[in-house]
XYZ file of C-alpha atoms in Angstrom:
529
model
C 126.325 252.075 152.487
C 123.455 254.009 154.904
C 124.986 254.436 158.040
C 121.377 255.722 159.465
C 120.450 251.826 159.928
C 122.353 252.305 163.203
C 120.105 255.068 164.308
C 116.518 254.351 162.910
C 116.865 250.627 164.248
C 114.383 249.897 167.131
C 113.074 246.043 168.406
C 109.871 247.074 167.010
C 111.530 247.614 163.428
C 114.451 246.184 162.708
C 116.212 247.020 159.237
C 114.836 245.686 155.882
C 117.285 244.168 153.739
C 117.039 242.191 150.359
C 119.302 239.690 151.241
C 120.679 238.513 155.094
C 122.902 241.579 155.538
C 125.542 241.972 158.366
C 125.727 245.668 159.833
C 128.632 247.044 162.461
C 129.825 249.946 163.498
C 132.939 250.826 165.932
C 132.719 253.734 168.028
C 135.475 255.502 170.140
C 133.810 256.401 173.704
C 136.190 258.789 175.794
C 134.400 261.371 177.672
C 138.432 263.102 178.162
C 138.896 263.351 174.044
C 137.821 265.898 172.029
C 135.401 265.145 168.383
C 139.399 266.025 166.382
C 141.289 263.571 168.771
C 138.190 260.915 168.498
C 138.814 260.762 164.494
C 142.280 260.812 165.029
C 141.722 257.545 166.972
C 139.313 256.308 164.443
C 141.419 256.883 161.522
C 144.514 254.365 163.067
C 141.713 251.831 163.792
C 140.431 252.045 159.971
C 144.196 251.212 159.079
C 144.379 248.573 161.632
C 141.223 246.989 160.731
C 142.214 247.186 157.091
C 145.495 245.046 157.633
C 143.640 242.400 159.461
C 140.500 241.653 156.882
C 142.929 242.511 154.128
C 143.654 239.030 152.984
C 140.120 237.496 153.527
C 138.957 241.036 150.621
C 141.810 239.505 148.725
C 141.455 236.227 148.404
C 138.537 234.987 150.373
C 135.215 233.552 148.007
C 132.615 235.528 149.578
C 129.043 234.961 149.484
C 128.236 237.979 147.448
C 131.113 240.697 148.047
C 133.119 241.668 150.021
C 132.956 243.135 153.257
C 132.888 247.169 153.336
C 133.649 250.102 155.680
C 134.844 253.469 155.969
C 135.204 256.485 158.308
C 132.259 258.864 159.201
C 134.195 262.176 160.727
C 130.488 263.568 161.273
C 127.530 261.804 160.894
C 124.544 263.195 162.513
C 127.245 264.646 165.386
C 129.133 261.784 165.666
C 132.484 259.694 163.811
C 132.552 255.901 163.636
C 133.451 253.498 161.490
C 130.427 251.408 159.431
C 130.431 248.464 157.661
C 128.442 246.244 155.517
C 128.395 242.675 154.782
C 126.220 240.338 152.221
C 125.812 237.143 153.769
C 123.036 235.612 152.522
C 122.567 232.180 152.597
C 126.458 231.354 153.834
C 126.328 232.472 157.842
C 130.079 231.266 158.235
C 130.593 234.708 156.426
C 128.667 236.680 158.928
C 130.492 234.784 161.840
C 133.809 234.831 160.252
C 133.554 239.109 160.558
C 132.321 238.724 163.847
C 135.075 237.187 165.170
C 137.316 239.645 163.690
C 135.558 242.139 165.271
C 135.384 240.420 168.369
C 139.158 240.113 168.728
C 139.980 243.262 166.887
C 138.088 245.417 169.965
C 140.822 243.995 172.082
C 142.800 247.154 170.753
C 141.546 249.656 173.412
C 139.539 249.801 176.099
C 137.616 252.788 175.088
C 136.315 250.865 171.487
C 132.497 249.686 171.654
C 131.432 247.645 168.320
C 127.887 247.364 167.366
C 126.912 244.212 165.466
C 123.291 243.789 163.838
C 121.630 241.818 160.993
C 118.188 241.972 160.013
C 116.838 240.175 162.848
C 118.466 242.801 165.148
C 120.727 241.629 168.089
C 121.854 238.466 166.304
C 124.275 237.558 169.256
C 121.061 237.303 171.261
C 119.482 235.569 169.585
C 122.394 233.203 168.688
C 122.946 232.566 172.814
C 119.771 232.876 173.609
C 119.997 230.242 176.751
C 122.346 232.199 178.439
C 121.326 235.670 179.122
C 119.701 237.338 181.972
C 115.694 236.672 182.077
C 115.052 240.609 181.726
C 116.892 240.704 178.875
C 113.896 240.403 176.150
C 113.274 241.645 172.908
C 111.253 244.656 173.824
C 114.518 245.745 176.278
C 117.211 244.653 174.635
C 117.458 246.894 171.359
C 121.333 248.897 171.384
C 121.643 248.204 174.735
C 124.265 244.963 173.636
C 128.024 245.880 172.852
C 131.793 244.212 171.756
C 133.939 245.840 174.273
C 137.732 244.573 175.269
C 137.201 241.282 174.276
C 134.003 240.806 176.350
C 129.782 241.098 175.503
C 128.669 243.933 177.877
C 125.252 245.347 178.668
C 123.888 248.544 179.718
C 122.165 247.645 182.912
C 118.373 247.075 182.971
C 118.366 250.005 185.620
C 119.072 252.779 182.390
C 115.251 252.932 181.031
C 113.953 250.482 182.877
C 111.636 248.834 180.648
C 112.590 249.850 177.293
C 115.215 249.542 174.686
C 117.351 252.586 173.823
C 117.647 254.738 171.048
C 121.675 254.501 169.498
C 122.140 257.657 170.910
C 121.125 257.047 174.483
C 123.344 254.147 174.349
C 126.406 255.700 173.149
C 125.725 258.367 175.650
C 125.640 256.159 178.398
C 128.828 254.720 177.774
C 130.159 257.829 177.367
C 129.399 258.796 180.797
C 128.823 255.623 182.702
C 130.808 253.020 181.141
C 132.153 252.082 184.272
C 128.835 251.153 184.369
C 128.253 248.575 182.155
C 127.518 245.217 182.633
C 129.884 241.994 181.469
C 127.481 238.562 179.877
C 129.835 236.358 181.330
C 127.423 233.292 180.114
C 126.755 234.743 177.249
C 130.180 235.975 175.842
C 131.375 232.538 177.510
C 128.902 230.880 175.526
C 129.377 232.681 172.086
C 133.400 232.339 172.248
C 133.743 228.858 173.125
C 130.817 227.710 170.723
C 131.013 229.840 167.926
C 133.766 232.705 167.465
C 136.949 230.341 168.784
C 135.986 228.024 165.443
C 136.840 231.211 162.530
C 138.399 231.469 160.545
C 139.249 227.401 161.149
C 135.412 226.631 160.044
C 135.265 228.590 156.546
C 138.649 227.620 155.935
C 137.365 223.737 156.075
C 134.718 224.808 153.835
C 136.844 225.894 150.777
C 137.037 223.709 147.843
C 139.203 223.312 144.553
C 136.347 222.775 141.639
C 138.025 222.092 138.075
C 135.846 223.321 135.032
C 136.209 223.420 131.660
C 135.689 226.825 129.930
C 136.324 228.490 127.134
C 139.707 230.524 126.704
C 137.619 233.771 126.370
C 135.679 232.720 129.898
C 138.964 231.763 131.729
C 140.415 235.497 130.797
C 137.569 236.894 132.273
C 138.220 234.651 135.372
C 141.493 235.761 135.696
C 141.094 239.583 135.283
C 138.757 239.951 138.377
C 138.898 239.389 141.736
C 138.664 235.475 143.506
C 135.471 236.004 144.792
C 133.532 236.574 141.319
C 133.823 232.760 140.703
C 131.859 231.951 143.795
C 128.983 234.837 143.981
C 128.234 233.950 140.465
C 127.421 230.629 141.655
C 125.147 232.088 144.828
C 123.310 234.628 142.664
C 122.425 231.696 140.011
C 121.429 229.445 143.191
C 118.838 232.398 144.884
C 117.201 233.368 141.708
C 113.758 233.464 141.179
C 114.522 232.636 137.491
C 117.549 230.964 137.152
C 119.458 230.688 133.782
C 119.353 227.548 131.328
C 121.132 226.365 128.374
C 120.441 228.628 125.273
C 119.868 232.200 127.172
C 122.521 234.241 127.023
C 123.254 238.291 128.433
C 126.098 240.073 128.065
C 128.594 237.505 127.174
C 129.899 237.634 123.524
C 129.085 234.309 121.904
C 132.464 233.352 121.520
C 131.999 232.725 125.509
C 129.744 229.473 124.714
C 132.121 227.989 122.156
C 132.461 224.583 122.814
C 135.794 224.136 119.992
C 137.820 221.564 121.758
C 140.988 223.947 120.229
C 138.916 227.061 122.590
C 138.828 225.313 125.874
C 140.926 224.901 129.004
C 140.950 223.201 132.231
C 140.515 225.798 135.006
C 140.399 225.577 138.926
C 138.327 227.197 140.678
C 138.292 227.868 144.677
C 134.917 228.221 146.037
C 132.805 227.927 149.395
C 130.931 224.776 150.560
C 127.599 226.235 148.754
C 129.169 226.988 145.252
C 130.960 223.692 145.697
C 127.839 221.761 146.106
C 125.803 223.792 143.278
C 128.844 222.502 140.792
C 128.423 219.078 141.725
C 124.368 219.122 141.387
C 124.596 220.990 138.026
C 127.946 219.526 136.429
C 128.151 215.657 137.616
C 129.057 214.007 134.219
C 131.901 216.148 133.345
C 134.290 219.174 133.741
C 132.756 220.572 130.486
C 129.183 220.703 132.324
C 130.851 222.295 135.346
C 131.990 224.877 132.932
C 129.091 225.602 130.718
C 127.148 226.090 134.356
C 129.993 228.257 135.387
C 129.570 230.199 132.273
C 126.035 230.773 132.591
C 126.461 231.735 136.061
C 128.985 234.224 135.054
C 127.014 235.867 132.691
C 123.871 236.305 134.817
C 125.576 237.967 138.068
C 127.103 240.440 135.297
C 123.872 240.780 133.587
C 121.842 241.641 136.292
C 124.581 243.497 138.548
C 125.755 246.202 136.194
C 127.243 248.578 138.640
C 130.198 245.971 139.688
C 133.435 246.731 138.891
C 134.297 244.054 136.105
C 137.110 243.731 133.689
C 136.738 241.457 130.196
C 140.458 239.887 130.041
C 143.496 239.335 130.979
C 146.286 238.905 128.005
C 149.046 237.948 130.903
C 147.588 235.152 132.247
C 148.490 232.158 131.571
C 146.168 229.037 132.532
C 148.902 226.312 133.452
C 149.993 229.738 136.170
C 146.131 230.605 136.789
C 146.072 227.043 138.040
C 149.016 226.401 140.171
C 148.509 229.695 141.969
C 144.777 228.582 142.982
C 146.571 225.603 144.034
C 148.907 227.449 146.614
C 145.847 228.907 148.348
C 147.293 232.550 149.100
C 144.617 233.257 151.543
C 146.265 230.542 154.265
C 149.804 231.803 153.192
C 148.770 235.206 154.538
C 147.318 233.889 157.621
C 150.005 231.510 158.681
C 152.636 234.681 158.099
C 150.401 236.911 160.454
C 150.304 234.207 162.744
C 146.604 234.327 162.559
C 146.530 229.795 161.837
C 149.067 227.998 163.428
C 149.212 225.448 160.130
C 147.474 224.711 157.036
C 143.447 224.164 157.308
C 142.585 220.837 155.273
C 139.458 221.200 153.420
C 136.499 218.845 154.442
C 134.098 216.770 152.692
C 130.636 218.185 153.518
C 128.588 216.219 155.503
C 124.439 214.268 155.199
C 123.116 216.134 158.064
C 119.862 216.117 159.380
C 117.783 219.031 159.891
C 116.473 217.775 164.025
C 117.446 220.356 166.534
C 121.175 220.373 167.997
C 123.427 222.342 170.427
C 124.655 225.381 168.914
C 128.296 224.531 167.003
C 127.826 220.524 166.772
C 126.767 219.304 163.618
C 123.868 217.043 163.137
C 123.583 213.157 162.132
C 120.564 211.881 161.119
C 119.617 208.775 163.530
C 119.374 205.396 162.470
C 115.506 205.636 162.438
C 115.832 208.424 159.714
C 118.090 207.074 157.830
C 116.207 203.631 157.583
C 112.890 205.865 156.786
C 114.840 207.576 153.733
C 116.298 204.222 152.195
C 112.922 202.802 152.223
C 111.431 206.175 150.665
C 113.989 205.878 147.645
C 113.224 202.180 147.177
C 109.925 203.488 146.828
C 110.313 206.319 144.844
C 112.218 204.105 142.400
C 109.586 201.763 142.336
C 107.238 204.455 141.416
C 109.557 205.784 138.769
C 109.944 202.852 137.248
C 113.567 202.248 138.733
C 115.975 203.418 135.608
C 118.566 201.097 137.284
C 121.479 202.694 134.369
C 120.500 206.437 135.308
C 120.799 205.296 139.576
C 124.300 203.736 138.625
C 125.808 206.795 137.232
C 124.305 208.973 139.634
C 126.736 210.474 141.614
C 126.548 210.401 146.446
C 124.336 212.908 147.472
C 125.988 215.365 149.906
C 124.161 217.691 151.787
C 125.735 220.985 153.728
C 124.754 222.961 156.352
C 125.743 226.321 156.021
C 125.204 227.088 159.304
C 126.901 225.163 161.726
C 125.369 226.280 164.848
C 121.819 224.984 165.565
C 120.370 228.195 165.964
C 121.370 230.735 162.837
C 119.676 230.524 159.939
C 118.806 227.468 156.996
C 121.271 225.481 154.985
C 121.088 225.658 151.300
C 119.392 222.665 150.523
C 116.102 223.256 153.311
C 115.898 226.965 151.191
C 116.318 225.148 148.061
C 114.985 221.912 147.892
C 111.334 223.173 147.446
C 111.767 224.618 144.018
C 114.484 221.785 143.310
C 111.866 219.016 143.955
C 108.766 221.189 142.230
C 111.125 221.300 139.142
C 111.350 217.056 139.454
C 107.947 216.541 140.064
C 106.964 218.926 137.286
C 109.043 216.779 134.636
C 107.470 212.808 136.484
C 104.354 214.637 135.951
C 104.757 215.041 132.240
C 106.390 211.864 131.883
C 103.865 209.958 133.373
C 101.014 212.215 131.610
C 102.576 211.106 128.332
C 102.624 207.574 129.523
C 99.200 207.213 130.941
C 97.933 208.895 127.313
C 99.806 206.060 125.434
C 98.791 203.304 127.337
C 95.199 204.803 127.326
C 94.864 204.758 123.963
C 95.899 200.498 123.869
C 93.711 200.528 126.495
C 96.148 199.831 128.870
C 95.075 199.535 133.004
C 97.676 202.363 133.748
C 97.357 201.550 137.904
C 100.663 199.615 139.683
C 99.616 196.216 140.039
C 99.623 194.806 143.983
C 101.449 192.341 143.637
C 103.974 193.692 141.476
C 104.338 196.133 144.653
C 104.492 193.674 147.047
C 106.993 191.686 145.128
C 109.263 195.057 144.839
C 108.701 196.138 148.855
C 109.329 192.575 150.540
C 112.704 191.947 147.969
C 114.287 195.485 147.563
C 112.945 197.389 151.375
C 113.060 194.259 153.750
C 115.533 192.195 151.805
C 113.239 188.911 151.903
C 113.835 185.824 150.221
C 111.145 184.166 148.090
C 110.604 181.827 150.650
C 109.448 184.202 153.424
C 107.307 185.967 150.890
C 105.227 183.327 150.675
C 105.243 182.721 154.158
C 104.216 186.447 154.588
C 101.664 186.246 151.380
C 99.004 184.855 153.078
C 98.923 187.244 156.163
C 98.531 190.851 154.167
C 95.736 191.993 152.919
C 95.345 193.207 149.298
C 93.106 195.980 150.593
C 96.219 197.592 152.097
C 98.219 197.752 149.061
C 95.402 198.848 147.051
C 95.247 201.989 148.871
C 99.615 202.595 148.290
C 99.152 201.392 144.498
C 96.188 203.419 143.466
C 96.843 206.558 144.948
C 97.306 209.579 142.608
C 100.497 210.427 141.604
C 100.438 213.536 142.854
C 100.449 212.168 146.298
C 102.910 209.392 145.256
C 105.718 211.725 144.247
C 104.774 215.018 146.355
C 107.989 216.146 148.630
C 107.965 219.517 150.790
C 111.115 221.163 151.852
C 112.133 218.723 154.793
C 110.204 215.245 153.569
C 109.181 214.781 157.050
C 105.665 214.742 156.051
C 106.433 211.829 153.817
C 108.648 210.249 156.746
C 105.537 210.898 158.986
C 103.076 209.078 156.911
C 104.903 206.448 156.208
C 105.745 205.385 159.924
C 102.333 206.342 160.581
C 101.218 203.249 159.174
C 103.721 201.388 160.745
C 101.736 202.218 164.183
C 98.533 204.336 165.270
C 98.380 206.783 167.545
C 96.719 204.447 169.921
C 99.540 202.191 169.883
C 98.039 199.339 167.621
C 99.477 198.142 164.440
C 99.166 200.125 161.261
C 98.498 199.528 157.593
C 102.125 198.061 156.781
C 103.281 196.999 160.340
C 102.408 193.288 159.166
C 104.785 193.563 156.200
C 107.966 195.126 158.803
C 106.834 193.126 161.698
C 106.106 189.850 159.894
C 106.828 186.965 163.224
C 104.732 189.750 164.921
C 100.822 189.033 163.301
């Protein structure tokens, strides 16, 4: 950890980081202490702190580690406390810390807590809609602090015009704190909305996967700590160059034995993002969940040599392993410090759409969307050539947002699906290049016939009967299905991250911008033509 984040930050630079990276410090401001009876102070808040993140280290999945921090007695002149915090793709772990920050400065009057990510003043940016108008991003840089349970402010007045330097800050309040401003709105905002909902929110979001692994995989589960399980799974998902079948690092390979006598049935606990990654990679079986899991495993401690890892555990005993995941120690050790009132069920994750929302409410996608995306599949499985077996044993897509309030960051899936749906069209590609070669040699017309199309739209999309068909036969045009049915198939498969510019084009011919009817409005809007 580089505690001189704090002081090289400015608005004009904020920190670099590889990955989304929480940063907070706690400082102890009393202009009547001396530096020895400041650390003094500092040193009970370390233990106190400690106690109350203790059982999330313990037994929480985190994104990529866990959280870190420890006492500076001098650092460039002054003590504090800093602390890191990995949070990648998950921002329920960056809010769940900030929360227990957020209550834990409750503990004196005289402790100021300094929260930053890479985009700088995240709880800014986060209630954007409720602070003062002269608080902009070219004034607001150190001048935003957790003090007594409250977001305060040194006033515009200090450096009028400017953001401040860490150290004219923490001077300030050292000398003026009676000084400083409360964001009512804002710290209004940011409780009710966003910090009242932790530890409630990731504690909906943990999960109970069961894989199957061999003996020699599950000893290595055992020996390390909770979390290994579940950063495996969010290294694998952010890599540039994730791992397949066959390539193997620095597990033995007894580790890949598939000997029915070798494996066991092993649960897992894992966040909402390792849960869904599971499900994609492993939805025909527990042994797929595993040999995923295995993969996984072996990559993070591939690639991540410095972790602290141990190879296996001779005590443990799987049956044990199993019914102790099943107890879920982390809630046991919040219900005895009274931090939940009762046990947190575990939710399904939700189809969400990715329109704008308030901050905290989750999204739905509207009836208009979610007509648009049925008719896309149909489509696409027209295209495809509709494997109706394949469809059947395909399991509910689910989608997540990892980020529950409308303004923080990108689920999984909208950083994801890119590369997901380059890796499909990549393999329709070389299906259909194979195909279009065979029938090209029999001299085969490789296009999609019209009225095969038509046939497919009016039955599967608009649920017709024969009857109507023929009604409606006579009224389109072949010209407009001619331009759907001979389009490249580059076109006809090609998806971007959100598929609104599919959803665009494809209710763009159900009207013009000038308000007349489109290209397909008089196959939707038959009674209409």
């Amino acid at each position: 950890m580089d505690p001189s984040i704090l002081f090289e930050n400015t608005s004009q630079e904020p920190f670099y980081a590889e990955r989304d990276t929480l940063v907070f410090a706690l400082f102890y401001e009393n202009v009547y202490k001396t530096k020895k009876e400041q650390v003094t102070k500092l040193k009970e808040l370390e233990h106190y702190l400690a106690c109350e993140i203790e059982p999330f280290i313990k037994y929480y999945p985190w994104y990529s580690k866990p959280v870190e921090f420890e006492l500076y007695e001098d650092y460039q002149g002054r003590c504090f406390i800093y602390g890191e915090l990995v949070y990648g793709d998950y921002v329920n772990d960056l809010w769940l810390i900030t929360s227990i920050l957020y209550n834990f400065s409750a503990r004196d009057s005289d402790l100021y807590i300094k929260v930053l990510d890479q985009d700088g003043e995240y709880l800014l940016i986060e209630g954007a809609d409720h602070i003062s108008p002269w608080m902009d991003g070219e004034v607001s840089c150190n001048r935003i602090w957790i003090n007594d349970m409250s977001i305060k402010t040194v006033p515009k007045e200090y450096k009028e015009g400017s953001s401040l330097s860490m150290d004219e800050s923490l001077d300030f309040i050292k000398t003026h704190y009676y000084k400083m401003e409360p964001c009512v709105d804002l710290t209004d905002f940011l409780v009710n909305h966003v910090l009242n909902k932790y530890p409630k929110e990731v504690l909906e979001n943990l999960y109970v996967e069961t894989v199957r692994v061999n003996e020699s995989v599950f000893e290595f589960i055992a020996a390390n700590k909770p979390y290994l399980v579940n950063a495996a799974l969010n290294f694998q998902m952010e890599s540039l160059f994730p791992d397949v079948p066959g390539k193997k690092g620095r597990f033995p390979e007894s580790f890949y034995s598939d000997d029915e006598e070798t494996l066991v049935d092993v649960k897992v606990r894992v966040s909402a993002l390792g849960y869904l990654l599971l499900k994609e990679y492993g939805k025909r079986s527990k042994l797929e969940k595993g040999r995923f899991l295995t993969r996984s495993l072996d990559k993070y401690v591939s690639e991540n040599p410095m972790i602290d890892i141990k190879w296996e555990s001779p005590t443990s005993i799987v049956e044990e392993f199993n019914e102790t995941t099943d107890k879920d120690l982390l809630q046991k050790e919040l219900l005895r410090f009274s931090i939940i009132d009762r046990e947190i069920m575990s939710k399904e994750p939700e189809f969400e759409s990715e329109s704008e929302s308030e901050p905290g409410e989750k999204n739905t996608m509207s009836p208009e969307a979610e007509k648009g995306q049925e008719i896309l599949q149909m489509l696409e499985k027209f295209m495809n050539g509709g494997n109706k077996e394949e469809e059947e044993e395909e399991e509910e897509e689910v989608h997540y947002d990892g980020t529950p309030w409308g303004n923080r960051g990108q689920s999984w899936e909208q950083d994801n699906l890119g590369s997901i749906m380059t890796d499909y069209d990549d393999m329709n590609d070389d299906y259909y290049e194979k195909e279009e070669e065979e029938d090209i040699g029999l001299g085969i017309d490789v296009g999609i016939d019209e009225d095969d199309f038509f046939e497919f739209f009016c039955k599967e999309a608009l649920k017709l009967k024969d009857i109507d068909m023929e009604k409606m036969s006579g009224q389109l045009e072949g010209s407009q299905l001619q331009k759907l049915s001979n389009s490249p198939k580059s076109h006809r498969m090609q998806h971007n991250d959100s598929g609104i510019d599919v959803l665009s084009s494809l209710f763009a011919s159900l009207n013009t911008e000038n308000g007349d009817s489109g290209a397909v409005s008089s196959i939707v809007r038959p009674n209409e033509v």
